[in-house]
mmCIF file of C-alpha atoms in Angstrom:
data_model
loop_
_atom_site.group_PDB
_atom_site.id
_atom_site.type_symbol
_atom_site.label_atom_id
_atom_site.label_comp_id
_atom_site.label_asym_id
_atom_site.label_seq_id
_atom_site.Cartn_x
_atom_site.Cartn_y
_atom_site.Cartn_z
ATOM 1 C CA MET A 1 -148.061 -123.254 -40.402
ATOM 2 C CA ARG A 2 -147.096 -126.817 -39.552
ATOM 3 C CA ARG A 3 -145.530 -128.700 -42.411
ATOM 4 C CA THR A 4 -146.876 -132.055 -43.460
ATOM 5 C CA ARG A 5 -144.625 -134.930 -44.327
ATOM 6 C CA GLY A 6 -146.048 -137.476 -46.699
ATOM 7 C CA LYS A 7 -144.283 -139.544 -49.285
ATOM 8 C CA ALA A 8 -143.475 -136.380 -51.177
ATOM 9 C CA GLY A 9 -142.409 -134.550 -48.046
ATOM 10 C CA ARG A 10 -139.170 -134.532 -46.188
ATOM 11 C CA ARG A 11 -137.419 -137.840 -45.619
ATOM 12 C CA HIS A 12 -137.632 -139.439 -42.189
ATOM 13 C CA GLY A 13 -135.152 -141.218 -39.966
ATOM 14 C CA TRP A 14 -131.394 -141.220 -39.534
ATOM 15 C CA PRO A 15 -130.537 -141.069 -43.261
ATOM 16 C CA ALA A 16 -132.460 -137.812 -43.468
ATOM 17 C CA ARG A 17 -130.676 -136.401 -40.452
ATOM 18 C CA ILE A 18 -127.283 -137.345 -41.819
ATOM 19 C CA GLY A 19 -128.273 -135.823 -45.136
ATOM 20 C CA GLY A 20 -129.191 -132.686 -43.209
ATOM 21 C CA LEU A 21 -125.473 -131.959 -42.872
ATOM 22 C CA SER A 22 -125.835 -130.223 -46.228
ATOM 23 C CA ALA A 23 -127.730 -127.513 -44.347
ATOM 24 C CA PHE A 24 -124.484 -126.397 -42.695
ATOM 25 C CA THR A 25 -123.194 -123.007 -43.771
ATOM 26 C CA SER A 26 -119.535 -122.346 -44.497
ATOM 27 C CA LEU A 27 -119.219 -120.855 -41.007
ATOM 28 C CA ASP A 28 -120.734 -124.005 -39.494
ATOM 29 C CA TRP A 29 -118.270 -126.204 -41.356
ATOM 30 C CA SER A 30 -115.361 -123.957 -40.376
ATOM 31 C CA GLY A 31 -116.365 -124.031 -36.710
ATOM 32 C CA LEU A 32 -116.915 -127.789 -36.759
ATOM 33 C CA GLY A 33 -113.564 -128.369 -38.448
ATOM 34 C CA LEU A 34 -111.808 -126.177 -35.894
ATOM 35 C CA TRP A 35 -113.565 -128.040 -33.064
ATOM 36 C CA ILE A 36 -112.473 -131.456 -34.400
ATOM 37 C CA LEU A 37 -108.920 -130.207 -34.969
ATOM 38 C CA ALA A 38 -108.761 -128.704 -31.472
ATOM 39 C CA TRP A 39 -110.074 -131.822 -29.737
ATOM 40 C CA PHE A 40 -107.947 -134.442 -31.447
ATOM 41 C CA GLY A 41 -105.012 -132.115 -32.001
ATOM 42 C CA TYR A 42 -104.891 -131.195 -28.329
ATOM 43 C CA ALA A 43 -105.225 -134.862 -27.302
ATOM 44 C CA GLY A 44 -102.263 -135.847 -29.470
ATOM 45 C CA TRP A 45 -100.182 -132.874 -28.380
ATOM 46 C CA ALA A 46 -100.919 -133.495 -24.692
ATOM 47 C CA GLU A 47 -99.832 -137.122 -24.987
ATOM 48 C CA ARG A 48 -96.514 -136.146 -26.591
ATOM 49 C CA ALA A 49 -95.953 -133.189 -24.271
ATOM 50 C CA SER A 50 -96.359 -135.425 -21.223
ATOM 51 C CA LEU A 51 -93.017 -137.015 -22.140
ATOM 52 C CA ARG A 52 -91.227 -133.672 -21.765
ATOM 53 C CA ARG A 53 -93.056 -131.829 -19.005
ATOM 54 C CA PRO A 54 -95.190 -132.688 -15.963
ATOM 55 C CA ASN A 55 -98.897 -132.998 -16.557
ATOM 56 C CA LEU A 56 -101.882 -134.346 -14.681
ATOM 57 C CA MET A 57 -102.091 -137.816 -16.244
ATOM 58 C CA ALA A 58 -98.330 -138.481 -16.209
ATOM 59 C CA SER A 59 -98.062 -137.471 -12.554
ATOM 60 C CA LEU A 60 -101.053 -139.610 -11.591
ATOM 61 C CA ALA A 61 -99.630 -142.576 -13.509
ATOM 62 C CA ARG A 62 -96.573 -142.499 -11.256
ATOM 63 C CA TYR A 63 -98.780 -142.624 -8.165
ATOM 64 C CA ARG A 64 -100.896 -145.408 -9.667
ATOM 65 C CA ARG A 65 -97.761 -147.524 -10.095
ATOM 66 C CA ALA A 66 -96.684 -146.760 -6.533
ATOM 67 C CA TRP A 67 -100.157 -147.724 -5.326
ATOM 68 C CA MET A 68 -99.981 -151.155 -6.955
ATOM 69 C CA ARG A 69 -96.510 -151.784 -5.503
ATOM 70 C CA GLU A 70 -97.821 -150.971 -2.031
ATOM 71 C CA ALA A 71 -100.978 -153.024 -2.574
ATOM 72 C CA TYR A 72 -98.820 -156.024 -3.454
ATOM 73 C CA VAL A 73 -97.101 -156.058 -0.034
ATOM 74 C CA ARG A 74 -100.102 -154.836 1.975
ATOM 75 C CA ASP A 75 -102.057 -157.427 3.914
ATOM 76 C CA PRO A 76 -105.017 -157.385 4.147
ATOM 77 C CA ARG A 77 -105.896 -155.444 0.979
ATOM 78 C CA ILE A 78 -109.295 -154.192 2.119
ATOM 79 C CA THR A 79 -108.210 -150.567 1.688
ATOM 80 C CA ASP A 80 -107.155 -151.178 -1.908
ATOM 81 C CA ALA A 81 -110.442 -152.888 -2.750
ATOM 82 C CA ALA A 82 -112.337 -149.908 -1.291
ATOM 83 C CA LEU A 83 -110.246 -147.431 -3.294
ATOM 84 C CA ILE A 84 -110.819 -149.326 -6.539
ATOM 85 C CA GLY A 85 -114.531 -149.482 -5.681
ATOM 86 C CA ASN A 86 -114.607 -145.677 -5.358
ATOM 87 C CA LEU A 87 -113.010 -145.307 -8.798
ATOM 88 C CA MET A 88 -115.527 -147.745 -10.244
ATOM 89 C CA HIS A 89 -118.342 -145.755 -8.645
ATOM 90 C CA SER A 90 -117.164 -142.590 -10.432
ATOM 91 C CA ALA A 91 -117.027 -144.396 -13.777
ATOM 92 C CA THR A 92 -120.473 -145.888 -13.160
ATOM 93 C CA PHE A 93 -121.909 -142.480 -12.287
ATOM 94 C CA PHE A 94 -120.668 -140.878 -15.496
ATOM 95 C CA SER A 95 -121.784 -143.867 -17.578
ATOM 96 C CA SER A 96 -125.304 -143.613 -16.156
ATOM 97 C CA THR A 97 -125.358 -139.833 -16.578
ATOM 98 C CA THR A 98 -124.251 -140.157 -20.195
ATOM 99 C CA LEU A 99 -127.069 -142.620 -20.858
ATOM 100 C CA LEU A 100 -129.557 -140.069 -19.514
ATOM 101 C CA ILE A 101 -128.054 -137.385 -21.758
ATOM 102 C CA LEU A 102 -128.309 -139.699 -24.776
ATOM 103 C CA GLY A 103 -131.947 -140.398 -23.972
ATOM 104 C CA ALA A 104 -132.631 -136.672 -23.731
ATOM 105 C CA ALA A 105 -130.836 -136.049 -27.043
ATOM 106 C CA ILE A 106 -132.908 -138.713 -28.821
ATOM 107 C CA ALA A 107 -136.085 -137.252 -27.321
ATOM 108 C CA LEU A 108 -135.032 -133.801 -28.535
ATOM 109 C CA LEU A 109 -134.494 -135.148 -32.052
ATOM 110 C CA GLY A 110 -138.013 -136.571 -31.940
ATOM 111 C CA SER A 111 -139.436 -133.245 -30.762
ATOM 112 C CA ILE A 112 -137.697 -131.402 -33.573
ATOM 113 C CA GLU A 113 -139.052 -133.922 -36.060
ATOM 114 C CA ARG A 114 -142.645 -133.610 -34.873
ATOM 115 C CA GLY A 115 -143.073 -129.871 -34.946
ATOM 116 C CA PRO A 116 -141.512 -126.420 -35.349
ATOM 117 C CA GLU A 117 -141.799 -125.393 -31.686
ATOM 118 C CA VAL A 118 -138.190 -126.209 -30.797
ATOM 119 C CA VAL A 119 -136.892 -124.434 -33.891
ATOM 120 C CA GLU A 120 -138.927 -121.340 -33.029
ATOM 121 C CA LEU A 121 -137.552 -121.448 -29.494
ATOM 122 C CA MET A 122 -133.978 -121.518 -30.776
ATOM 123 C CA ARG A 123 -134.669 -118.623 -33.149
ATOM 124 C CA ASN A 124 -135.894 -116.486 -30.259
ATOM 125 C CA LEU A 125 -132.714 -116.930 -28.193
ATOM 126 C CA PRO A 126 -130.470 -113.851 -27.846
ATOM 127 C CA PHE A 127 -127.697 -113.732 -30.470
ATOM 128 C CA ALA A 128 -129.174 -116.785 -32.202
ATOM 129 C CA ALA A 129 -128.261 -117.323 -35.842
ATOM 130 C CA ARG A 130 -130.854 -118.216 -38.437
ATOM 131 C CA THR A 131 -131.641 -121.915 -38.122
ATOM 132 C CA THR A 132 -133.775 -124.525 -39.824
ATOM 133 C CA GLN A 133 -135.162 -127.852 -38.776
ATOM 134 C CA ASP A 134 -132.523 -129.779 -40.751
ATOM 135 C CA LEU A 135 -129.726 -127.639 -39.356
ATOM 136 C CA LEU A 136 -130.855 -128.011 -35.750
ATOM 137 C CA GLU A 137 -131.294 -131.784 -36.102
ATOM 138 C CA SER A 138 -127.803 -132.123 -37.566
ATOM 139 C CA LYS A 139 -126.232 -130.161 -34.709
ATOM 140 C CA VAL A 140 -128.004 -132.262 -32.093
ATOM 141 C CA LEU A 141 -126.910 -135.403 -33.937
ATOM 142 C CA VAL A 142 -123.248 -134.321 -33.781
ATOM 143 C CA ALA A 143 -123.576 -133.727 -30.037
ATOM 144 C CA THR A 144 -125.207 -137.146 -29.656
ATOM 145 C CA VAL A 145 -122.227 -138.815 -31.332
ATOM 146 C CA VAL A 146 -119.893 -137.107 -28.846
ATOM 147 C CA PHE A 147 -121.832 -138.466 -25.878
ATOM 148 C CA VAL A 148 -121.866 -141.945 -27.431
ATOM 149 C CA TYR A 149 -118.071 -141.687 -27.558
ATOM 150 C CA ALA A 150 -118.001 -140.563 -23.917
ATOM 151 C CA PHE A 151 -120.235 -143.467 -22.898
ATOM 152 C CA MET A 152 -117.894 -145.956 -24.578
ATOM 153 C CA ARG A 153 -114.898 -144.453 -22.805
ATOM 154 C CA PHE A 154 -116.547 -144.496 -19.370
ATOM 155 C CA THR A 155 -117.817 -148.057 -19.691
ATOM 156 C CA TRP A 156 -114.441 -149.283 -20.951
ATOM 157 C CA SER A 157 -112.800 -147.534 -18.009
ATOM 158 C CA LEU A 158 -115.249 -149.302 -15.687
ATOM 159 C CA ARG A 159 -114.349 -152.683 -17.154
ATOM 160 C CA GLN A 160 -110.645 -151.938 -16.773
ATOM 161 C CA PHE A 161 -111.096 -150.996 -13.107
ATOM 162 C CA ASN A 162 -112.872 -154.339 -12.710
ATOM 163 C CA LEU A 163 -109.791 -156.018 -14.155
ATOM 164 C CA VAL A 164 -107.583 -154.121 -11.702
ATOM 165 C CA ASN A 165 -109.759 -155.437 -8.892
ATOM 166 C CA ILE A 166 -109.247 -158.987 -10.174
ATOM 167 C CA MET A 167 -105.494 -158.455 -10.424
ATOM 168 C CA VAL A 168 -105.309 -157.198 -6.834
ATOM 169 C CA GLY A 169 -107.313 -160.222 -5.778
ATOM 170 C CA ALA A 170 -104.728 -162.398 -7.520
ATOM 171 C CA PHE A 171 -101.842 -160.933 -5.514
ATOM 172 C CA PRO A 172 -100.315 -163.701 -3.380
ATOM 173 C CA ALA A 173 -100.350 -163.806 0.408
ATOM 174 C CA ARG A 174 -97.541 -162.136 2.338
ATOM 175 C CA ASP A 175 -95.619 -165.395 2.857
ATOM 176 C CA ARG A 176 -95.584 -166.096 -0.900
ATOM 177 C CA LEU A 177 -94.555 -162.691 -2.292
ATOM 178 C CA VAL A 178 -92.148 -162.669 -5.239
ATOM 179 C CA PRO A 179 -89.756 -159.722 -5.892
ATOM 180 C CA ASP A 180 -90.637 -157.836 -9.088
ATOM 181 C CA ASP A 181 -93.744 -159.935 -9.631
ATOM 182 C CA ARG A 182 -95.213 -159.489 -13.114
ATOM 183 C CA LEU A 183 -98.618 -159.033 -11.494
ATOM 184 C CA ILE A 184 -97.505 -155.613 -10.200
ATOM 185 C CA VAL A 185 -96.624 -154.407 -13.706
ATOM 186 C CA THR A 186 -99.851 -155.726 -15.204
ATOM 187 C CA ALA A 187 -102.056 -154.248 -12.470
ATOM 188 C CA SER A 188 -100.250 -150.902 -12.726
ATOM 189 C CA ARG A 189 -100.700 -150.778 -16.500
ATOM 190 C CA LEU A 190 -104.395 -151.647 -16.272
ATOM 191 C CA ASN A 191 -104.839 -148.985 -13.601
ATOM 192 C CA GLU A 192 -103.192 -146.392 -15.854
ATOM 193 C CA LEU A 193 -105.295 -147.381 -18.871
ATOM 194 C CA ALA A 194 -108.491 -147.165 -16.834
ATOM 195 C CA GLY A 195 -107.518 -143.672 -15.707
ATOM 196 C CA VAL A 196 -106.690 -142.593 -19.274
ATOM 197 C CA ASN A 197 -110.054 -143.797 -20.607
ATOM 198 C CA PHE A 198 -111.893 -142.086 -17.773
ATOM 199 C CA ALA A 199 -110.017 -138.840 -18.498
ATOM 200 C CA GLN A 200 -110.849 -139.088 -22.207
ATOM 201 C CA GLY A 201 -114.520 -139.491 -21.333
ATOM 202 C CA LEU A 202 -114.318 -136.346 -19.221
ATOM 203 C CA ARG A 203 -112.562 -134.541 -22.062
ATOM 204 C CA ALA A 204 -115.478 -135.434 -24.346
ATOM 205 C CA TYR A 205 -117.789 -133.740 -21.826
ATOM 206 C CA TYR A 206 -115.663 -130.597 -21.940
ATOM 207 C CA TYR A 207 -115.678 -130.499 -25.729
ATOM 208 C CA ALA A 208 -119.443 -131.031 -25.777
ATOM 209 C CA VAL A 209 -119.835 -127.543 -24.276
ATOM 210 C CA PRO A 210 -118.895 -125.721 -27.533
ATOM 211 C CA LEU A 211 -121.437 -127.902 -29.362
ATOM 212 C CA LEU A 212 -124.173 -126.673 -27.029
ATOM 213 C CA LEU A 213 -123.114 -123.108 -27.800
ATOM 214 C CA TRP A 214 -123.208 -124.002 -31.496
ATOM 215 C CA LEU A 215 -126.971 -124.439 -31.207
ATOM 216 C CA VAL A 216 -127.125 -120.674 -30.726
ATOM 217 C CA HIS A 217 -124.484 -119.434 -33.184
ATOM 218 C CA PRO A 218 -121.444 -120.843 -35.067
ATOM 219 C CA TRP A 219 -119.227 -118.070 -33.716
ATOM 220 C CA MET A 220 -120.024 -119.288 -30.198
ATOM 221 C CA LEU A 221 -118.796 -122.748 -31.259
ATOM 222 C CA ILE A 222 -115.506 -121.223 -32.381
ATOM 223 C CA ALA A 223 -115.102 -119.106 -29.252
ATOM 224 C CA GLY A 224 -116.110 -121.994 -26.985
ATOM 225 C CA THR A 225 -113.564 -124.290 -28.651
ATOM 226 C CA PHE A 226 -110.723 -121.876 -27.925
ATOM 227 C CA VAL A 227 -111.879 -121.340 -24.340
ATOM 228 C CA ILE A 228 -112.308 -125.046 -23.554
ATOM 229 C CA THR A 229 -108.938 -125.934 -25.080
ATOM 230 C CA GLY A 230 -107.276 -123.211 -23.030
ATOM 231 C CA VAL A 231 -109.003 -124.352 -19.851
ATOM 232 C CA LEU A 232 -107.951 -127.966 -20.431
ATOM 233 C CA TRP A 233 -104.365 -126.919 -21.099
ATOM 234 C CA TYR A 234 -104.276 -124.927 -17.885
ATOM 235 C CA MET A 235 -105.841 -127.666 -15.753
ATOM 236 C CA GLU A 236 -103.660 -130.458 -17.163
ATOM 237 C CA PHE A 237 -100.314 -128.618 -17.428
ATOM 238 C CA ARG A 238 -100.241 -125.365 -15.440
ATOM 239 C CA SER A 239 -102.660 -125.698 -12.529
ATOM 240 C CA ALA A 240 -101.606 -125.777 -8.887
ATOM 241 C CA THR A 241 -102.807 -129.384 -8.774
ATOM 242 C CA VAL A 242 -100.241 -130.417 -11.398
ATOM 243 C CA GLN A 243 -97.520 -128.466 -9.597
ATOM 244 C CA ALA A 244 -98.383 -130.178 -6.320
ATOM 245 C CA LEU A 245 -98.300 -133.644 -7.876
ATOM 246 C CA ALA A 246 -94.997 -132.985 -9.666
ATOM 247 C CA ALA A 247 -93.253 -131.169 -6.818
ATOM 248 C CA ASP A 248 -90.427 -132.720 -4.840
ATOM 249 C CA ASP A 249 -91.092 -133.622 -1.222
ATOM 250 C CA ASP A 250 -89.123 -130.612 0.006
ATOM 251 C CA ALA A 251 -90.725 -128.115 -2.420
ATOM 252 C CA ALA A 252 -92.933 -125.373 -1.084
ATOM 253 C CA PRO A 253 -96.668 -125.809 -1.759
ATOM 254 C CA PRO A 254 -97.784 -123.893 -4.857
ATOM 255 C CA SER A 255 -100.146 -120.987 -4.600
ATOM 256 C CA GLY A 256 -103.337 -120.527 -6.546
ATOM 257 C CA HIS A 257 -106.371 -122.695 -7.275
#
C-alpha cells in the first residue's frame, strides 16, 4: 500500500535524505568506512610510493615535461595544439558524461521519493539485502556526491588544459628562444596538474563501482572495494603499460596486457 506523506508524514527534501543516513546498519557503516579509507588511503599511498618506484602518473609526468621542451623549440606548433585539443576533448567527454549521470541520479532520487516501485525492484534482486526507502535514498545520495567530485575534477582538468594551450601560444618564435625559459617549466607543471586531476576524476569513477554494488548488499560494497583497489594498484604500478613507460630504451618489451 502506497504511503502518504502529509505534514505528519516523512520529511521531504535533502535534509530528510541526509537524515536517512541513520537507516544505515552497522555493516553499511563498516563497508562505507572501509570504502572511504581505501579510496583516500590508496590515493595518499600512491602519491608517496611514486617517489620510490615507477608508476603510471610519474612516468607520464616525465613525458609531459619532455613534450613541453620539444614544443618550445618546435615551429610551427600546430601538432602541439592538436594534441592538447585531444586531451581537452577527453576531459570534455567525461565532464558531459558525469553531468548525465548526475541527472540520472537526481531523477532516481525523485522516483524513490514518489513511490515504492524502485524499492520493490531492489528487494527482488538476487542476493539483495533488506532495504528501505530511506536506506536506498541515502546510498544513491552518497553515489551522487562521488560523481559531483568527479565532475569538479574533470572540469578543473579541462580548465588547466586550456591554460596549457595558452602557455604554448605564448612560446616565442624560433628566432627569439631563450635557454631554460620559465615558460617551459610553467607549461610543464600545468600539463602535469591537468593530468593528475583527470586521473583523479577517473579514479572516482572506479570507486563508484563498489557503491553501485552496495545498492544490492553491503558485503558487495566491501568486496568491490578490495577488488577495485587491487585493480588500480595493478594498473598504476605493475601493468605492462607502466613497465613500458619506465623501461630504458634498450630494455626488452614487457609481456602481458
